[in-house]
Amino acid sequence: MSSLMMTRNRALATVFLIAVVGCQAAGRSATAPVPAGEFADIWDAVPERPVAQPDATRRILVFSRSEGFQHQVIGATEVALEYMGRKTGAFEVTVATDMDAFDAANLARFDAVLFNNTTQLAFEDPSHRRALLEFARGGGGVIGIHAATDNFYDWPEAAAMMGGLFDGHPWGAGGTWAVKLDEPDHPLNRSFDGQAFLIRDEIYQITGPYSRDTHRVLLSLDMSNLRNRQVEGIKRDDGDFAISWIKPFGEGRVFYSSLGHNPEVLRNEGVLGHYLAGIQYAVGDLEVDDAPTNTLASPPRPALTTDAGAVDDPFTTLVPVEFGFSRLSQAAIEEEIRNAPLEHHSAIEDRLLEILENPHSTYAAKQFVCRMLRRVGSDRSLPYLARLLHDEALTDDARFAMQGHESPDVDRMLRESLGDLSGPALIGVIGTIGQRRDRDAVPYLVDLVDTADTELTTASIIALGEIGGAEAQRALFALELPAGLEPLRQDALLRCADELVIEGAPAEARDTYQRMTTDAYPVAVRIAAWRGLVRSQQAEAVRSVLTMLRDDEPDIQRAGARFMIEMGEVVDLMPVAEELASFSESAQVLAISALASAGVSRATPIVTGVVERDAGAVRTAAIRALGDLGDAAH
């Protein structure tokens, strides 16, 4: 590995670990930190490229809350998913542990929800239950890793969505178990190169709504293996112990794998490739046949070739296709697109547009066409898709197809549609405008703000934050909003400031950050503003840290200490050491620990003086710090 890549790995690891620690504070219990040495190993095991090339930015909500057993691998799984998204470009990850993540307006920002070893989730708020089911049935992806089936025991609809319930693990985490590929040639199993394998992991048995009549099973325990059979606690008598499956749910798609209890699984290239393919299936970028396993033998799977040997035309057989039936036609077209040279895309686009205009085409067929036009659609497709923005059933599919298109005509068409749309279609288009960061749309979005319509105003504020820049920032400050929407404005303003820093306008960003560090804002917002201020100040950042350490709010003191560790290699932290005596006792403890973690060896004499002079917690912190900073004399 090159020194440049090693540096990048360390930087990603540091920033992401801090983000994970911050998120976990909101959950019921903290996850174990990821050992520093594992970051590079996880990065190396993550696939190099996506299984299917996405034409639009995919956003995945990784939900890591545990209300029952707390898996120690949660943090490492978050890192693996973050790295997978960064390395392949297939998706972006947002980690959450607060149940408010399932607010309908928040879910609308994502293409899929991934349940990361969640356990015993209660979903006490009925609106969260309703929003999740509507998200999934309406076309959103649902992904479950390992303990994701240890939920929903009193919520049958969600159990049916995930596909089963945890019913013990006779195959414990300390054993090595034989896994078979139920379909070696299935696209989601290609990372295993057609080979069954042994794995040291904890394997679940599943009960509840699990059935091969409704699931396409991809991996399962090989019960011909003697070791797999000779365990205690097996409850099923049919020998069917599925490990991974996919299944449609309404218009959405579900991928679940029970692999992932042990940390070393996240360094297994075959498993991570399987995860990636499953995720891309769930978000709709990888079209595969997901008809239930038991439908493949009776009736027999439709043939793709005739007696004469000619290949049946999947574009023709697609026209009458309905949800819940075999997706063989879709899979054949998706495979053709994946393998077609660029010069053949125009001909494929023609066939897809014919289906879109065919009055006999089903909704399922048109939805699939929209997904494929994300990949092969040119400017010729845009008018067809723009018309579908007004189709209640297909508006989201058309919008997603337009979203990743580079033509500026897309931005113009989306802006022009704002005056004609209403309800969910209008909310969706506003979201796409935000994700495309169309700065010409800022005045249009401001005009849509209506304090009597909370959903519309919420969407507009979020979009302004995603667009970012100076004009959106000024507009956000000027808006008159009810108190309930103030947190949204604050988040959007921070996003605008972050974008200004990226664009090389740190001075204007710092004005916003500075304004939002005052007591008028909640502590979490102040910390985020301080983070922006620190990162945009470079050599001046230590002054901000000093101010944070002198703050009366403990969380801000702790954040200041974390920033010290982040900046340790690029900022001179000696001013902090020199000012130790001016801090409160709690801040001194934090600062001394941060100086040690950052390896500020020049601070050793000052820390030694604290040991000789002070008492209590400050002296204890100094003694521990000398373990890192001192030498044999100490």
Tab-separated table of C-alpha atoms in Angstrom, residues 192-501:
chain	number	residue	atom	x	y	z
A	192	PHE	CA	-17.800	-16.133	-3.864
A	193	ASP	CA	-16.572	-17.339	-7.287
A	194	GLY	CA	-19.039	-20.229	-7.261
A	195	GLN	CA	-17.406	-21.849	-4.231
A	196	ALA	CA	-19.036	-22.907	-0.977
A	197	PHE	CA	-17.018	-21.768	2.026
A	198	LEU	CA	-16.273	-22.125	5.722
A	199	ILE	CA	-16.707	-19.141	8.017
A	200	ARG	CA	-16.101	-18.448	11.684
A	201	ASP	CA	-19.215	-16.544	12.676
A	202	GLU	CA	-22.485	-16.733	14.597
A	203	ILE	CA	-25.266	-18.181	12.438
A	204	TYR	CA	-28.954	-17.643	13.209
A	205	GLN	CA	-31.920	-19.890	12.779
A	206	ILE	CA	-34.967	-18.011	11.580
A	207	THR	CA	-38.656	-18.337	12.413
A	208	GLY	CA	-41.769	-16.239	11.804
A	209	PRO	CA	-42.607	-15.091	8.287
A	210	TYR	CA	-39.574	-16.769	6.676
A	211	SER	CA	-40.410	-19.036	3.723
A	212	ARG	CA	-38.866	-20.002	0.406
A	213	ASP	CA	-42.329	-19.405	-1.015
A	214	THR	CA	-41.730	-15.676	-0.551
A	215	HIS	CA	-37.914	-15.357	-0.328
A	216	ARG	CA	-35.143	-15.838	-2.875
A	217	VAL	CA	-32.596	-17.654	-0.699
A	218	LEU	CA	-28.976	-17.036	-1.695
A	219	LEU	CA	-26.888	-18.603	1.100
A	220	SER	CA	-27.747	-21.203	3.711
A	221	LEU	CA	-26.084	-23.594	6.128
A	222	ASP	CA	-24.874	-26.800	4.505
A	223	MET	CA	-26.700	-29.371	6.626
A	224	SER	CA	-24.909	-32.211	4.860
A	225	ASN	CA	-21.904	-31.107	6.940
A	226	LEU	CA	-21.576	-33.192	10.090
A	227	ARG	CA	-20.299	-30.312	12.259
A	228	ASN	CA	-23.299	-28.155	11.280
A	229	ARG	CA	-25.677	-30.946	12.327
A	230	GLN	CA	-23.990	-31.807	15.629
A	231	VAL	CA	-24.965	-28.766	17.643
A	232	GLU	CA	-27.549	-28.327	20.356
A	233	GLY	CA	-30.565	-26.074	20.120
A	234	ILE	CA	-31.728	-26.756	16.556
A	235	LYS	CA	-35.475	-26.122	16.418
A	236	ARG	CA	-36.398	-26.414	12.743
A	237	ASP	CA	-36.971	-29.925	11.478
A	238	ASP	CA	-36.881	-29.081	7.776
A	239	GLY	CA	-33.123	-28.413	7.610
A	240	ASP	CA	-33.737	-24.994	6.073
A	241	PHE	CA	-31.360	-22.512	7.703
A	242	ALA	CA	-31.170	-19.549	5.368
A	243	ILE	CA	-28.323	-17.068	5.846
A	244	SER	CA	-28.990	-14.518	3.086
A	245	TRP	CA	-32.054	-13.701	1.030
A	246	ILE	CA	-33.667	-11.050	-1.127
A	247	LYS	CA	-37.346	-10.340	-1.627
A	248	PRO	CA	-39.641	-7.646	-3.021
A	249	PHE	CA	-41.752	-5.745	-0.513
A	250	GLY	CA	-44.434	-3.741	-2.273
A	251	GLU	CA	-42.435	-1.701	-4.754
A	252	GLY	CA	-39.337	-1.881	-2.550
A	253	ARG	CA	-36.591	-4.475	-2.222
A	254	VAL	CA	-35.158	-6.242	0.840
A	255	PHE	CA	-31.699	-7.798	1.320
A	256	TYR	CA	-30.801	-9.602	4.545
A	257	SER	CA	-27.687	-11.499	5.633
A	258	SER	CA	-27.124	-12.984	9.076
A	259	LEU	CA	-23.347	-12.969	8.538
A	260	GLY	CA	-21.502	-10.305	10.487
A	261	HIS	CA	-21.201	-11.113	14.204
A	262	ASN	CA	-17.426	-11.464	14.300
A	263	PRO	CA	-15.125	-8.560	13.319
A	264	GLU	CA	-13.064	-10.717	10.950
A	265	VAL	CA	-16.137	-11.136	8.729
A	266	LEU	CA	-15.651	-7.462	7.807
A	267	ARG	CA	-12.264	-8.364	6.349
A	268	ASN	CA	-13.716	-11.186	4.207
A	269	GLU	CA	-13.710	-10.024	0.579
A	270	GLY	CA	-16.391	-12.503	-0.473
A	271	VAL	CA	-18.813	-11.408	2.249
A	272	LEU	CA	-18.205	-7.691	1.619
A	273	GLY	CA	-18.774	-8.226	-2.112
A	274	HIS	CA	-22.017	-10.039	-1.231
A	275	TYR	CA	-23.042	-7.111	0.987
A	276	LEU	CA	-22.319	-4.638	-1.826
A	277	ALA	CA	-24.356	-6.538	-4.385
A	278	GLY	CA	-27.231	-6.859	-1.904
A	279	ILE	CA	-27.141	-3.153	-1.113
A	280	GLN	CA	-27.130	-2.228	-4.791
A	281	TYR	CA	-30.087	-4.555	-5.350
A	282	ALA	CA	-31.952	-2.911	-2.463
A	283	VAL	CA	-31.422	0.643	-3.764
A	284	GLY	CA	-32.508	-0.418	-7.264
A	285	ASP	CA	-29.201	-0.151	-9.114
A	286	LEU	CA	-28.734	-3.899	-9.594
A	287	GLU	CA	-31.703	-5.532	-11.287
A	288	VAL	CA	-31.806	-9.280	-10.618
A	289	ASP	CA	-34.370	-12.045	-10.626
A	290	ASP	CA	-35.813	-12.077	-7.106
A	291	ALA	CA	-38.729	-14.438	-7.669
A	292	PRO	CA	-39.182	-16.736	-4.636
A	293	THR	CA	-36.971	-19.816	-4.603
A	294	ASN	CA	-39.872	-22.271	-4.610
A	295	THR	CA	-41.335	-20.761	-7.776
A	296	LEU	CA	-38.211	-21.597	-9.774
A	297	ALA	CA	-38.891	-25.331	-9.982
A	298	SER	CA	-42.696	-25.306	-10.316
A	299	PRO	CA	-43.654	-23.784	-12.629
A	300	PRO	CA	-40.277	-24.026	-14.384
A	301	ARG	CA	-38.336	-20.845	-14.933
A	302	PRO	CA	-39.227	-19.270	-18.328
A	303	ALA	CA	-36.605	-20.019	-20.948
A	304	LEU	CA	-34.648	-17.252	-22.599
A	305	THR	CA	-34.124	-19.225	-25.798
A	306	THR	CA	-36.535	-20.715	-28.322
A	307	ASP	CA	-36.304	-24.128	-29.947
A	308	ALA	CA	-34.534	-22.465	-32.855
A	309	GLY	CA	-31.941	-21.069	-30.519
A	310	ALA	CA	-32.922	-17.410	-30.944
A	311	VAL	CA	-33.021	-15.343	-27.761
A	312	ASP	CA	-36.488	-14.197	-26.726
A	313	ASP	CA	-36.800	-10.400	-26.792
A	314	PRO	CA	-36.862	-9.296	-23.136
A	315	PHE	CA	-38.099	-5.820	-24.163
A	316	THR	CA	-41.249	-7.408	-25.583
A	317	THR	CA	-41.821	-9.723	-22.622
A	318	LEU	CA	-41.322	-6.788	-20.257
A	319	VAL	CA	-44.452	-4.913	-21.417
A	320	PRO	CA	-47.033	-7.026	-19.472
A	321	VAL	CA	-44.815	-7.766	-16.441
A	322	GLU	CA	-46.381	-7.324	-13.005
A	323	PHE	CA	-44.972	-7.064	-9.487
A	324	GLY	CA	-44.482	-10.346	-7.656
A	325	PHE	CA	-43.671	-12.363	-10.782
A	326	SER	CA	-40.304	-13.458	-12.106
A	327	ARG	CA	-37.991	-10.600	-13.033
A	328	LEU	CA	-36.229	-12.593	-15.722
A	329	SER	CA	-36.939	-9.991	-18.419
A	330	GLN	CA	-35.654	-7.169	-16.231
A	331	ALA	CA	-32.537	-9.122	-15.332
A	332	ALA	CA	-31.805	-9.851	-19.008
A	333	ILE	CA	-32.157	-6.174	-19.965
A	334	GLU	CA	-30.029	-5.068	-17.024
A	335	GLU	CA	-27.330	-7.560	-18.033
A	336	GLU	CA	-27.457	-6.303	-21.624
A	337	ILE	CA	-27.004	-2.714	-20.463
A	338	ARG	CA	-24.153	-3.671	-18.173
A	339	ASN	CA	-22.251	-5.369	-21.010
A	340	ALA	CA	-23.201	-3.075	-23.898
A	341	PRO	CA	-20.546	-0.717	-25.319
A	342	LEU	CA	-21.348	2.964	-25.109
A	343	GLU	CA	-22.279	3.229	-28.783
A	344	HIS	CA	-25.140	0.730	-28.276
A	345	HIS	CA	-26.820	2.760	-25.525
A	346	SER	CA	-28.800	4.851	-28.003
A	347	ALA	CA	-30.498	1.776	-29.489
A	348	ILE	CA	-31.319	0.447	-26.026
A	349	GLU	CA	-32.718	3.861	-25.077
A	350	ASP	CA	-35.021	3.724	-28.126
A	351	ARG	CA	-36.438	0.374	-27.007
A	352	LEU	CA	-36.950	1.637	-23.465
A	353	LEU	CA	-38.768	4.781	-24.644
A	354	GLU	CA	-41.051	2.619	-26.804
A	355	ILE	CA	-42.114	0.724	-23.681
A	356	LEU	CA	-42.618	3.997	-21.808
A	357	GLU	CA	-44.991	5.222	-24.541
A	358	ASN	CA	-46.763	1.885	-25.053
A	359	PRO	CA	-50.319	2.173	-23.610
A	360	HIS	CA	-50.243	-1.547	-22.760
A	361	SER	CA	-47.110	-1.310	-20.608
A	362	THR	CA	-47.750	-2.020	-16.943
A	363	TYR	CA	-46.710	0.271	-14.130
A	364	ALA	CA	-44.051	-2.282	-13.142
A	365	ALA	CA	-42.615	-2.189	-16.668
A	366	LYS	CA	-42.537	1.615	-16.762
A	367	GLN	CA	-40.949	1.806	-13.335
A	368	PHE	CA	-38.193	-0.511	-14.501
A	369	VAL	CA	-37.705	1.546	-17.672
A	370	CYS	CA	-37.197	4.669	-15.592
A	371	ARG	CA	-34.517	2.907	-13.581
A	372	MET	CA	-32.710	1.808	-16.733
A	373	LEU	CA	-32.893	5.305	-18.218
A	374	ARG	CA	-30.744	6.442	-15.306
A	375	ARG	CA	-27.968	4.464	-16.986
A	376	VAL	CA	-28.497	4.819	-20.729
A	377	GLY	CA	-30.829	7.821	-21.020
A	378	SER	CA	-29.652	10.818	-23.033
A	379	ASP	CA	-31.163	14.275	-23.486
A	380	ARG	CA	-33.802	12.596	-25.689
A	381	SER	CA	-35.295	10.910	-22.626
A	382	LEU	CA	-35.748	14.091	-20.614
A	383	PRO	CA	-39.086	15.284	-22.082
A	384	TYR	CA	-40.584	11.802	-21.587
A	385	LEU	CA	-39.446	11.741	-17.970
A	386	ALA	CA	-40.520	15.327	-17.304
A	387	ARG	CA	-44.062	14.438	-18.343
A	388	LEU	CA	-44.066	11.567	-15.863
A	389	LEU	CA	-43.342	13.968	-13.005
A	390	HIS	CA	-47.100	14.660	-13.076
A	391	ASP	CA	-47.988	10.948	-12.968
A	392	GLU	CA	-48.817	10.147	-9.351
A	393	ALA	CA	-47.698	6.539	-9.716
A	394	LEU	CA	-44.430	7.203	-11.572
A	395	THR	CA	-43.335	10.656	-10.424
A	396	ASP	CA	-40.629	9.352	-8.082
A	397	ASP	CA	-39.238	6.946	-10.669
A	398	ALA	CA	-39.078	9.673	-13.315
A	399	ARG	CA	-37.453	12.080	-10.889
A	400	PHE	CA	-34.796	9.561	-9.896
A	401	ALA	CA	-34.056	8.912	-13.559
A	402	MET	CA	-33.524	12.636	-14.137
A	403	GLN	CA	-31.622	13.225	-10.917
A	404	GLY	CA	-28.247	11.880	-12.032
A	405	HIS	CA	-28.383	13.318	-15.546
A	406	GLU	CA	-25.686	15.942	-16.176
A	407	SER	CA	-27.665	18.101	-18.617
A	408	PRO	CA	-28.572	21.609	-17.345
A	409	ASP	CA	-31.934	21.030	-19.035
A	410	VAL	CA	-32.815	18.805	-16.078
A	411	ASP	CA	-32.455	21.730	-13.670
A	412	ARG	CA	-34.565	23.952	-15.905
A	413	MET	CA	-37.319	21.320	-16.254
A	414	LEU	CA	-37.398	20.671	-12.510
A	415	ARG	CA	-37.639	24.399	-11.722
A	416	GLU	CA	-40.423	24.843	-14.286
A	417	SER	CA	-42.383	21.936	-12.798
A	418	LEU	CA	-42.538	23.523	-9.329
A	419	GLY	CA	-45.507	25.685	-10.230
A	420	ASP	CA	-47.555	22.758	-11.558
A	421	LEU	CA	-46.967	20.102	-8.918
A	422	SER	CA	-48.401	19.573	-5.463
A	423	GLY	CA	-48.293	17.082	-2.620
A	424	PRO	CA	-45.669	14.301	-2.589
A	425	ALA	CA	-44.660	14.967	-6.205
A	426	LEU	CA	-43.741	18.561	-5.364
A	427	ILE	CA	-41.877	17.500	-2.215
A	428	GLY	CA	-39.923	14.953	-4.230
A	429	VAL	CA	-38.887	17.425	-6.916
A	430	ILE	CA	-37.734	19.889	-4.250
A	431	GLY	CA	-35.564	17.131	-2.802
A	432	THR	CA	-34.018	16.384	-6.190
A	433	ILE	CA	-33.315	20.080	-6.785
A	434	GLY	CA	-31.474	20.132	-3.481
A	435	GLN	CA	-29.447	17.047	-4.280
A	436	ARG	CA	-28.484	18.496	-7.678
A	437	ARG	CA	-27.446	21.728	-5.880
A	438	ASP	CA	-29.128	23.944	-8.432
A	439	ARG	CA	-28.268	27.436	-7.218
A	440	ASP	CA	-30.566	29.066	-9.742
A	441	ALA	CA	-33.432	27.451	-7.797
A	442	VAL	CA	-32.782	29.362	-4.546
A	443	PRO	CA	-35.394	32.113	-5.181
A	444	TYR	CA	-37.928	29.485	-6.304
A	445	LEU	CA	-37.477	27.590	-3.047
A	446	VAL	CA	-37.762	30.744	-0.953
A	447	ASP	CA	-41.090	31.514	-2.665
A	448	LEU	CA	-42.355	28.047	-1.709
A	449	VAL	CA	-41.805	28.597	2.022
A	450	ASP	CA	-45.244	28.668	3.607
A	451	THR	CA	-45.483	28.568	7.390
A	452	ALA	CA	-48.962	27.077	7.046
A	453	ASP	CA	-47.527	24.076	5.153
A	454	THR	CA	-44.896	22.503	7.384
A	455	GLU	CA	-44.021	19.662	5.011
A	456	LEU	CA	-43.440	21.993	2.067
A	457	THR	CA	-41.408	24.425	4.156
A	458	THR	CA	-39.365	21.579	5.633
A	459	ALA	CA	-38.481	20.265	2.174
A	460	SER	CA	-37.520	23.744	0.974
A	461	ILE	CA	-35.234	24.404	3.957
A	462	ILE	CA	-33.492	21.046	3.578
A	463	ALA	CA	-32.980	21.714	-0.149
A	464	LEU	CA	-31.495	25.159	0.528
A	465	GLY	CA	-29.019	23.558	2.912
A	466	GLU	CA	-28.020	20.939	0.359
A	467	ILE	CA	-27.580	23.563	-2.362
A	468	GLY	CA	-25.331	25.571	-0.058
A	469	GLY	CA	-23.372	28.688	-0.884
A	470	ALA	CA	-23.701	32.344	-0.012
A	471	GLU	CA	-27.111	33.041	-1.610
A	472	ALA	CA	-28.794	30.083	0.100
A	473	GLN	CA	-27.159	31.062	3.385
A	474	ARG	CA	-28.470	34.639	3.202
A	475	ALA	CA	-31.934	33.361	2.288
A	476	LEU	CA	-32.002	30.995	5.262
A	477	PHE	CA	-31.043	33.714	7.729
A	478	ALA	CA	-33.783	35.968	6.321
A	479	LEU	CA	-36.655	33.450	6.473
A	480	GLU	CA	-39.353	33.913	9.111
A	481	LEU	CA	-40.010	30.463	10.523
A	482	PRO	CA	-41.956	28.990	13.440
A	483	ALA	CA	-39.855	27.791	16.371
A	484	GLY	CA	-40.460	24.161	15.486
A	485	LEU	CA	-38.516	24.520	12.238
A	486	GLU	CA	-35.567	26.343	13.754
A	487	PRO	CA	-33.444	23.149	14.080
A	488	LEU	CA	-33.866	22.555	10.339
A	489	ARG	CA	-32.697	26.092	9.572
A	490	GLN	CA	-29.656	25.599	11.830
A	491	ASP	CA	-28.683	22.366	10.118
A	492	ALA	CA	-29.116	23.963	6.691
A	493	LEU	CA	-26.995	26.963	7.669
A	494	LEU	CA	-24.172	24.705	8.822
A	495	ARG	CA	-24.338	22.856	5.509
A	496	CYS	CA	-24.117	26.154	3.619
A	497	ALA	CA	-21.090	27.210	5.631
A	498	ASP	CA	-19.402	23.857	5.054
A	499	GLU	CA	-19.943	24.259	1.314
A	500	LEU	CA	-18.438	27.752	1.387
A	501	VAL	CA	-15.281	26.348	2.979
